[in-house]
Amino acid sequence: MKRRIRQVIFLLGILISCCLLGGCESEDNHNVSITLIHAWGGTEKDHAEMRDIYAEFQKEYPEIDLQIISMPTSEEMMRKVEDMVMVGNVPDIISFSGVGENCLYDFLVENDMALDIQPYIERDNDFSQSISDVNKEYWKTKNGELYSVSDVLMLSGGYWYNEDILNAAGIEQVPKSWDEFQMMCNQISDWALKEGTEITALQPAAEGYLYCIDHMLSGSEQARTKGQQFVYQEEEFTTAINQLKQLYSLSVSKTPEYSYRDETNLFNEGKLAIYINGVWSAPMISDDINAKYALLPSCTEKTVSCESSGLGYVLGKSGNEERQEAAVSFLKYMLSKDVQLQILERTEQIPANPDVSVELYKENKDKLYQAVSLVLEADEKIEVPSNIWSLEQKNYFTESIFDLLAGTISVQEFEENIKMK
C-alpha cells in the first residue's frame, strides 16, 4: 500500500513538473516585467490622456508587463526616483518630462546606471529616424552615447496675447524690440486705467521671467550656451535684470507660489492681455479668448525662438538584456507614428517624430498651428531655459526672482548665488 502511495506521489510530481515546463504554465510567467515612473499623475486632462497612452502599451506588447508608478509633479517624481536609486532599485524607464539636466540624471550616467540607447539606434533605422535631430544633437555625449530620448519637442520663446484687448488698447502690431514691448505694456495699462477695467498688461510667473532674460541675453556675443550653462557678462546680466524690473513695475506683486496655472486662469478670465508660455499651453486657453501667439523680442533684428528637446526618457541599465530590450520597445512605441499622432491629438504636445506634421491640424487646431509655425520659422533658435540653466540655477531663479524684482535682495547677491549653483 505504501509503495502504491509513493508511486502516485511520484507520478503527481512528474505531472506538476510537466505543467510548469510546458503548456500548463500561465502566460504571465513568460512575460518580462518592467517599471515606468512618470510625473503625469495630476488631475489635468492632458495628464489623464498621457496615462491612458502609457496604459495602452500593454495592448501592443502583451508579452511585456508594464508596471506604472504615477507621480503628480516632477518634484515628487524626482524624490521617488532618488529613493529607489538609493536602495539599488533603478526604474527601467524614467520619464523626466523636460525638467532639464540635473544631479539625478548626472548620477545615473556617471555611475553606469543609465542605458546607452545609441547601439539600439544604430541597428534599427526606423527607430533612429523616429528620434528628432535636436534630441540627437543636444543629448548625445562627446563620446557618442545617448542616454535620453524625448517623445515631444519643446517649442516656445513667445507669449499668447488677447487680440481683442490689444485692438481695444490701440495696439496695431506686436513689438519687435524690448523698448516696443515696454511701450505696448504701458499703452495697455493706460487704456485699462482709463476704461476702469481690471485688466493687467502682463503678470508673468517666475519661469516667464526666465524666458524673458534668455531672450534679452541671446543677442550678445558673450551670451551663449556652453555645455549646460549660460555664459554672460555681469554688465549685460545687470542690464537684463533692470529690463525685467521695468516689466515687473507694470505687474501686481506676486510670490513664487504664483504659477503658470494662475497666469492661465487670469488670461482665460479676460483679465490679462499677455500670457508668457510655450506653444504647449494652447489647449489650456479658453475658446472664448481670441488668442494669438507672438515671439518675445530679441536684442537683434532677427527673430528668436526655442526649438528644443528636453530631458526625456532615461532607461535603467539593469544588466538584464530582456528587460532592457523591453524598455527600448516602450521607447519605440512612444515614438511610433500612431502614438505620436495620439499625443498631438489628445494632449497638443508637439510630436518629436519628424514624420508627424502639424499641417494635419491647420484647420481644427488653429491656435496650436499658428504658434508652432511662428516658432519654427524664426531666424534663430535657442534652447529652452531647462537646457540652458542647471536645475539648481533654475530653481534658485524661480524661487528668488520676485525678491530681486521687489528689491528685497540685490542684483549682486542674486548673481553670486546663480554662479554658485
PDB file of N, CA and C in Angstrom, residues 328-395:
ATOM      1  N   VAL A 328      13.405  49.463 -24.380  1.00  0.00           N
ATOM      2  CA  VAL A 328      13.602  50.057 -25.707  1.00  0.00           C
ATOM      3  C   VAL A 328      12.325  49.921 -26.536  1.00  0.00           C
ATOM      4  N   SER A 329      11.626  48.797 -26.398  1.00  0.00           N
ATOM      5  CA  SER A 329      10.354  48.608 -27.100  1.00  0.00           C
ATOM      6  C   SER A 329       9.345  49.672 -26.685  1.00  0.00           C
ATOM      7  N   PHE A 330       9.384  50.056 -25.404  1.00  0.00           N
ATOM      8  CA  PHE A 330       8.497  51.130 -24.938  1.00  0.00           C
ATOM      9  C   PHE A 330       8.834  52.444 -25.639  1.00  0.00           C
ATOM     10  N   LEU A 331      10.124  52.742 -25.773  1.00  0.00           N
ATOM     11  CA  LEU A 331      10.534  53.958 -26.472  1.00  0.00           C
ATOM     12  C   LEU A 331      10.044  53.944 -27.919  1.00  0.00           C
ATOM     13  N   LYS A 332      10.203  52.812 -28.581  1.00  0.00           N
ATOM     14  CA  LYS A 332       9.752  52.694 -29.970  1.00  0.00           C
ATOM     15  C   LYS A 332       8.244  52.917 -30.067  1.00  0.00           C
ATOM     16  N   TYR A 333       7.524  52.377 -29.096  1.00  0.00           N
ATOM     17  CA  TYR A 333       6.069  52.562 -29.050  1.00  0.00           C
ATOM     18  C   TYR A 333       5.717  54.038 -28.931  1.00  0.00           C
ATOM     19  N   MET A 334       6.371  54.761 -27.997  1.00  0.00           N
ATOM     20  CA  MET A 334       6.060  56.174 -27.780  1.00  0.00           C
ATOM     21  C   MET A 334       6.403  57.034 -28.989  1.00  0.00           C
ATOM     22  N   LEU A 335       7.386  56.582 -29.786  1.00  0.00           N
ATOM     23  CA  LEU A 335       7.810  57.353 -30.961  1.00  0.00           C
ATOM     24  C   LEU A 335       7.168  56.870 -32.246  1.00  0.00           C
ATOM     25  N   SER A 336       6.354  55.822 -32.181  1.00  0.00           N
ATOM     26  CA  SER A 336       5.678  55.324 -33.377  1.00  0.00           C
ATOM     27  C   SER A 336       4.697  56.368 -33.894  1.00  0.00           C
ATOM     28  N   LYS A 337       4.456  56.363 -35.168  1.00  0.00           N
ATOM     29  CA  LYS A 337       3.632  57.403 -35.783  1.00  0.00           C
ATOM     30  C   LYS A 337       2.227  57.440 -35.184  1.00  0.00           C
ATOM     31  N   ASP A 338       1.649  56.268 -34.946  1.00  0.00           N
ATOM     32  CA  ASP A 338       0.296  56.212 -34.394  1.00  0.00           C
ATOM     33  C   ASP A 338       0.231  56.858 -33.016  1.00  0.00           C
ATOM     34  N   VAL A 339       1.173  56.512 -32.156  1.00  0.00           N
ATOM     35  CA  VAL A 339       1.174  57.076 -30.798  1.00  0.00           C
ATOM     36  C   VAL A 339       1.519  58.562 -30.827  1.00  0.00           C
ATOM     37  N   GLN A 340       2.424  58.954 -31.698  1.00  0.00           N
ATOM     38  CA  GLN A 340       2.775  60.375 -31.822  1.00  0.00           C
ATOM     39  C   GLN A 340       1.568  61.204 -32.245  1.00  0.00           C
ATOM     40  N   LEU A 341       0.751  60.655 -33.141  1.00  0.00           N
ATOM     41  CA  LEU A 341      -0.479  61.342 -33.542  1.00  0.00           C
ATOM     42  C   LEU A 341      -1.440  61.452 -32.358  1.00  0.00           C
ATOM     43  N   GLN A 342      -1.502  60.396 -31.555  1.00  0.00           N
ATOM     44  CA  GLN A 342      -2.359  60.451 -30.370  1.00  0.00           C
ATOM     45  C   GLN A 342      -1.881  61.513 -29.389  1.00  0.00           C
ATOM     46  N   ILE A 343      -0.578  61.613 -29.204  1.00  0.00           N
ATOM     47  CA  ILE A 343      -0.029  62.641 -28.308  1.00  0.00           C
ATOM     48  C   ILE A 343      -0.426  64.031 -28.783  1.00  0.00           C
ATOM     49  N   LEU A 344      -0.350  64.258 -30.090  1.00  0.00           N
ATOM     50  CA  LEU A 344      -0.725  65.552 -30.655  1.00  0.00           C
ATOM     51  C   LEU A 344      -2.218  65.801 -30.487  1.00  0.00           C
ATOM     52  N   GLU A 345      -3.032  64.818 -30.830  1.00  0.00           N
ATOM     53  CA  GLU A 345      -4.480  64.992 -30.783  1.00  0.00           C
ATOM     54  C   GLU A 345      -5.015  65.107 -29.363  1.00  0.00           C
ATOM     55  N   ARG A 346      -4.473  64.301 -28.462  1.00  0.00           N
ATOM     56  CA  ARG A 346      -5.055  64.189 -27.128  1.00  0.00           C
ATOM     57  C   ARG A 346      -4.427  65.126 -26.101  1.00  0.00           C
ATOM     58  N   THR A 347      -3.186  65.571 -26.338  1.00  0.00           N
ATOM     59  CA  THR A 347      -2.530  66.460 -25.375  1.00  0.00           C
ATOM     60  C   THR A 347      -2.029  67.758 -25.992  1.00  0.00           C
ATOM     61  N   GLU A 348      -1.999  67.844 -27.318  1.00  0.00           N
ATOM     62  CA  GLU A 348      -1.498  69.001 -28.068  1.00  0.00           C
ATOM     63  C   GLU A 348      -0.037  69.313 -27.764  1.00  0.00           C
ATOM     64  N   GLN A 349       0.716  68.289 -27.358  1.00  0.00           N
ATOM     65  CA  GLN A 349       2.164  68.423 -27.337  1.00  0.00           C
ATOM     66  C   GLN A 349       2.677  68.197 -28.755  1.00  0.00           C
ATOM     67  N   ILE A 350       3.853  68.719 -29.044  1.00  0.00           N
ATOM     68  CA  ILE A 350       4.386  68.631 -30.400  1.00  0.00           C
ATOM     69  C   ILE A 350       5.207  67.352 -30.557  1.00  0.00           C
ATOM     70  N   PRO A 351       4.794  66.442 -31.428  1.00  0.00           N
ATOM     71  CA  PRO A 351       5.500  65.160 -31.590  1.00  0.00           C
ATOM     72  C   PRO A 351       6.948  65.345 -32.015  1.00  0.00           C
ATOM     73  N   ALA A 352       7.805  64.471 -31.499  1.00  0.00           N
ATOM     74  CA  ALA A 352       9.227  64.513 -31.851  1.00  0.00           C
ATOM     75  C   ALA A 352       9.500  63.805 -33.163  1.00  0.00           C
ATOM     76  N   ASN A 353       8.669  62.840 -33.521  1.00  0.00           N
ATOM     77  CA  ASN A 353       8.869  62.081 -34.756  1.00  0.00           C
ATOM     78  C   ASN A 353       8.731  63.010 -35.961  1.00  0.00           C
ATOM     79  N   PRO A 354       9.780  63.156 -36.772  1.00  0.00           N
ATOM     80  CA  PRO A 354       9.734  64.088 -37.919  1.00  0.00           C
ATOM     81  C   PRO A 354       8.667  63.741 -38.948  1.00  0.00           C
ATOM     82  N   ASP A 355       8.176  62.493 -38.944  1.00  0.00           N
ATOM     83  CA  ASP A 355       7.169  62.093 -39.925  1.00  0.00           C
ATOM     84  C   ASP A 355       5.775  62.599 -39.596  1.00  0.00           C
ATOM     85  N   VAL A 356       5.579  63.141 -38.390  1.00  0.00           N
ATOM     86  CA  VAL A 356       4.258  63.636 -37.996  1.00  0.00           C
ATOM     87  C   VAL A 356       4.212  65.142 -38.198  1.00  0.00           C
ATOM     88  N   SER A 357       3.385  65.587 -39.117  1.00  0.00           N
ATOM     89  CA  SER A 357       3.320  67.003 -39.469  1.00  0.00           C
ATOM     90  C   SER A 357       2.131  67.678 -38.793  1.00  0.00           C
ATOM     91  N   VAL A 358       2.390  68.840 -38.235  1.00  0.00           N
ATOM     92  CA  VAL A 358       1.318  69.622 -37.615  1.00  0.00           C
ATOM     93  C   VAL A 358       0.390  70.212 -38.680  1.00  0.00           C
ATOM     94  N   GLU A 359       0.804  70.184 -39.946  1.00  0.00           N
ATOM     95  CA  GLU A 359      -0.038  70.667 -41.042  1.00  0.00           C
ATOM     96  C   GLU A 359      -1.393  69.971 -41.043  1.00  0.00           C
ATOM     97  N   LEU A 360      -1.430  68.740 -40.540  1.00  0.00           N
ATOM     98  CA  LEU A 360      -2.678  67.983 -40.493  1.00  0.00           C
ATOM     99  C   LEU A 360      -3.733  68.679 -39.640  1.00  0.00           C
ATOM    100  N   TYR A 361      -3.290  69.567 -38.747  1.00  0.00           N
ATOM    101  CA  TYR A 361      -4.205  70.176 -37.795  1.00  0.00           C
ATOM    102  C   TYR A 361      -4.346  71.685 -38.017  1.00  0.00           C
ATOM    103  N   LYS A 362      -4.079  72.084 -39.252  1.00  0.00           N
ATOM    104  CA  LYS A 362      -4.153  73.506 -39.608  1.00  0.00           C
ATOM    105  C   LYS A 362      -5.556  74.070 -39.392  1.00  0.00           C
ATOM    106  N   GLU A 363      -6.563  73.251 -39.624  1.00  0.00           N
ATOM    107  CA  GLU A 363      -7.937  73.736 -39.546  1.00  0.00           C
ATOM    108  C   GLU A 363      -8.529  73.602 -38.149  1.00  0.00           C
ATOM    109  N   ASN A 364      -8.409  72.400 -37.552  1.00  0.00           N
ATOM    110  CA  ASN A 364      -9.121  72.174 -36.279  1.00  0.00           C
ATOM    111  C   ASN A 364      -8.295  72.461 -35.035  1.00  0.00           C
ATOM    112  N   LYS A 365      -7.014  72.809 -35.190  1.00  0.00           N
ATOM    113  CA  LYS A 365      -6.193  73.237 -34.053  1.00  0.00           C
ATOM    114  C   LYS A 365      -5.465  74.522 -34.467  1.00  0.00           C
ATOM    115  N   ASP A 366      -6.250  75.531 -34.781  1.00  0.00           N
ATOM    116  CA  ASP A 366      -5.692  76.738 -35.388  1.00  0.00           C
ATOM    117  C   ASP A 366      -4.744  77.487 -34.456  1.00  0.00           C
ATOM    118  N   LYS A 367      -5.053  77.556 -33.142  1.00  0.00           N
ATOM    119  CA  LYS A 367      -4.160  78.260 -32.218  1.00  0.00           C
ATOM    120  C   LYS A 367      -2.802  77.567 -32.169  1.00  0.00           C
ATOM    121  N   LEU A 368      -2.837  76.261 -32.021  1.00  0.00           N
ATOM    122  CA  LEU A 368      -1.597  75.493 -31.945  1.00  0.00           C
ATOM    123  C   LEU A 368      -0.802  75.634 -33.241  1.00  0.00           C
ATOM    124  N   TYR A 369      -1.484  75.523 -34.363  1.00  0.00           N
ATOM    125  CA  TYR A 369      -0.803  75.597 -35.653  1.00  0.00           C
ATOM    126  C   TYR A 369      -0.134  76.953 -35.845  1.00  0.00           C
ATOM    127  N   GLN A 370      -0.837  78.029 -35.494  1.00  0.00           N
ATOM    128  CA  GLN A 370      -0.270  79.380 -35.654  1.00  0.00           C
ATOM    129  C   GLN A 370       0.979  79.552 -34.800  1.00  0.00           C
ATOM    130  N   ALA A 371       0.923  79.044 -33.560  1.00  0.00           N
ATOM    131  CA  ALA A 371       2.060  79.180 -32.646  1.00  0.00           C
ATOM    132  C   ALA A 371       3.250  78.347 -33.117  1.00  0.00           C
ATOM    133  N   VAL A 372       2.992  77.102 -33.495  1.00  0.00           N
ATOM    134  CA  VAL A 372       4.068  76.214 -33.948  1.00  0.00           C
ATOM    135  C   VAL A 372       4.756  76.785 -35.184  1.00  0.00           C
ATOM    136  N   SER A 373       3.972  77.249 -36.139  1.00  0.00           N
ATOM    137  CA  SER A 373       4.531  77.803 -37.379  1.00  0.00           C
ATOM    138  C   SER A 373       5.443  78.988 -37.087  1.00  0.00           C
ATOM    139  N   LEU A 374       5.021  79.846 -36.180  1.00  0.00           N
ATOM    140  CA  LEU A 374       5.800  81.033 -35.831  1.00  0.00           C
ATOM    141  C   LEU A 374       7.142  80.645 -35.213  1.00  0.00           C
ATOM    142  N   VAL A 375       7.115  79.678 -34.297  1.00  0.00           N
ATOM    143  CA  VAL A 375       8.344  79.240 -33.629  1.00  0.00           C
ATOM    144  C   VAL A 375       9.307  78.601 -34.628  1.00  0.00           C
ATOM    145  N   LEU A 376       8.790  77.740 -35.487  1.00  0.00           N
ATOM    146  CA  LEU A 376       9.646  77.018 -36.424  1.00  0.00           C
ATOM    147  C   LEU A 376      10.224  77.926 -37.505  1.00  0.00           C
ATOM    148  N   GLU A 377       9.544  79.026 -37.805  1.00  0.00           N
ATOM    149  CA  GLU A 377      10.003  79.922 -38.866  1.00  0.00           C
ATOM    150  C   GLU A 377      10.945  81.014 -38.369  1.00  0.00           C
ATOM    151  N   ALA A 378      11.251  81.051 -37.084  1.00  0.00           N
ATOM    152  CA  ALA A 378      12.131  82.093 -36.530  1.00  0.00           C
ATOM    153  C   ALA A 378      13.518  82.017 -37.152  1.00  0.00           C
ATOM    154  N   ASP A 379      14.191  83.165 -37.205  1.00  0.00           N
ATOM    155  CA  ASP A 379      15.527  83.239 -37.827  1.00  0.00           C
ATOM    156  C   ASP A 379      16.555  82.427 -37.044  1.00  0.00           C
ATOM    157  N   GLU A 380      16.468  82.476 -35.723  1.00  0.00           N
ATOM    158  CA  GLU A 380      17.443  81.778 -34.885  1.00  0.00           C
ATOM    159  C   GLU A 380      16.717  81.001 -33.794  1.00  0.00           C
ATOM    160  N   LYS A 381      17.348  79.908 -33.352  1.00  0.00           N
ATOM    161  CA  LYS A 381      16.776  79.085 -32.286  1.00  0.00           C
ATOM    162  C   LYS A 381      17.744  79.052 -31.097  1.00  0.00           C
ATOM    163  N   ILE A 382      17.181  79.172 -29.907  1.00  0.00           N
ATOM    164  CA  ILE A 382      17.970  78.973 -28.692  1.00  0.00           C
ATOM    165  C   ILE A 382      17.296  77.855 -27.897  1.00  0.00           C
ATOM    166  N   GLU A 383      17.992  77.360 -26.876  1.00  0.00           N
ATOM    167  CA  GLU A 383      17.427  76.302 -26.059  1.00  0.00           C
ATOM    168  C   GLU A 383      16.405  76.875 -25.063  1.00  0.00           C
ATOM    169  N   VAL A 384      15.494  76.017 -24.619  1.00  0.00           N
ATOM    170  CA  VAL A 384      14.579  76.415 -23.550  1.00  0.00           C
ATOM    171  C   VAL A 384      15.387  76.556 -22.254  1.00  0.00           C
ATOM    172  N   PRO A 385      14.883  77.308 -21.270  1.00  0.00           N
ATOM    173  CA  PRO A 385      15.646  77.501 -20.026  1.00  0.00           C
ATOM    174  C   PRO A 385      16.099  76.209 -19.366  1.00  0.00           C
ATOM    175  N   SER A 386      15.288  75.149 -19.454  1.00  0.00           N
ATOM    176  CA  SER A 386      15.659  73.881 -18.819  1.00  0.00           C
ATOM    177  C   SER A 386      16.946  73.307 -19.386  1.00  0.00           C
ATOM    178  N   ASN A 387      17.268  73.659 -20.629  1.00  0.00           N
ATOM    179  CA  ASN A 387      18.500  73.168 -21.251  1.00  0.00           C
ATOM    180  C   ASN A 387      19.664  74.133 -21.116  1.00  0.00           C
ATOM    181  N   ILE A 388      19.387  75.358 -20.704  1.00  0.00           N
ATOM    182  CA  ILE A 388      20.438  76.370 -20.587  1.00  0.00           C
ATOM    183  C   ILE A 388      20.922  76.499 -19.144  1.00  0.00           C
ATOM    184  N   TRP A 389      19.983  76.497 -18.225  1.00  0.00           N
ATOM    185  CA  TRP A 389      20.315  76.636 -16.811  1.00  0.00           C
ATOM    186  C   TRP A 389      20.310  75.250 -16.169  1.00  0.00           C
ATOM    187  N   SER A 390      21.192  75.034 -15.213  1.00  0.00           N
ATOM    188  CA  SER A 390      21.128  73.792 -14.452  1.00  0.00           C
ATOM    189  C   SER A 390      19.840  73.811 -13.634  1.00  0.00           C
ATOM    190  N   LEU A 391      19.390  72.647 -13.213  1.00  0.00           N
ATOM    191  CA  LEU A 391      18.154  72.582 -12.436  1.00  0.00           C
ATOM    192  C   LEU A 391      18.273  73.406 -11.158  1.00  0.00           C
ATOM    193  N   GLU A 392      19.462  73.381 -10.544  1.00  0.00           N
ATOM    194  CA  GLU A 392      19.675  74.143  -9.313  1.00  0.00           C
ATOM    195  C   GLU A 392      19.605  75.651  -9.577  1.00  0.00           C
ATOM    196  N   GLN A 393      20.203  76.101 -10.702  1.00  0.00           N
ATOM    197  CA  GLN A 393      20.126  77.518 -11.071  1.00  0.00           C
ATOM    198  C   GLN A 393      18.690  77.929 -11.362  1.00  0.00           C
ATOM    199  N   LYS A 394      18.009  77.083 -12.133  1.00  0.00           N
ATOM    200  CA  LYS A 394      16.625  77.380 -12.496  1.00  0.00           C
ATOM    201  C   LYS A 394      15.746  77.463 -11.252  1.00  0.00           C
ATOM    202  N   ASN A 395      15.923  76.526 -10.322  1.00  0.00           N
ATOM    203  CA  ASN A 395      15.125  76.548  -9.092  1.00  0.00           C
ATOM    204  C   ASN A 395      15.397  77.801  -8.275  1.00  0.00           C
TER     205      ASN A 395
END
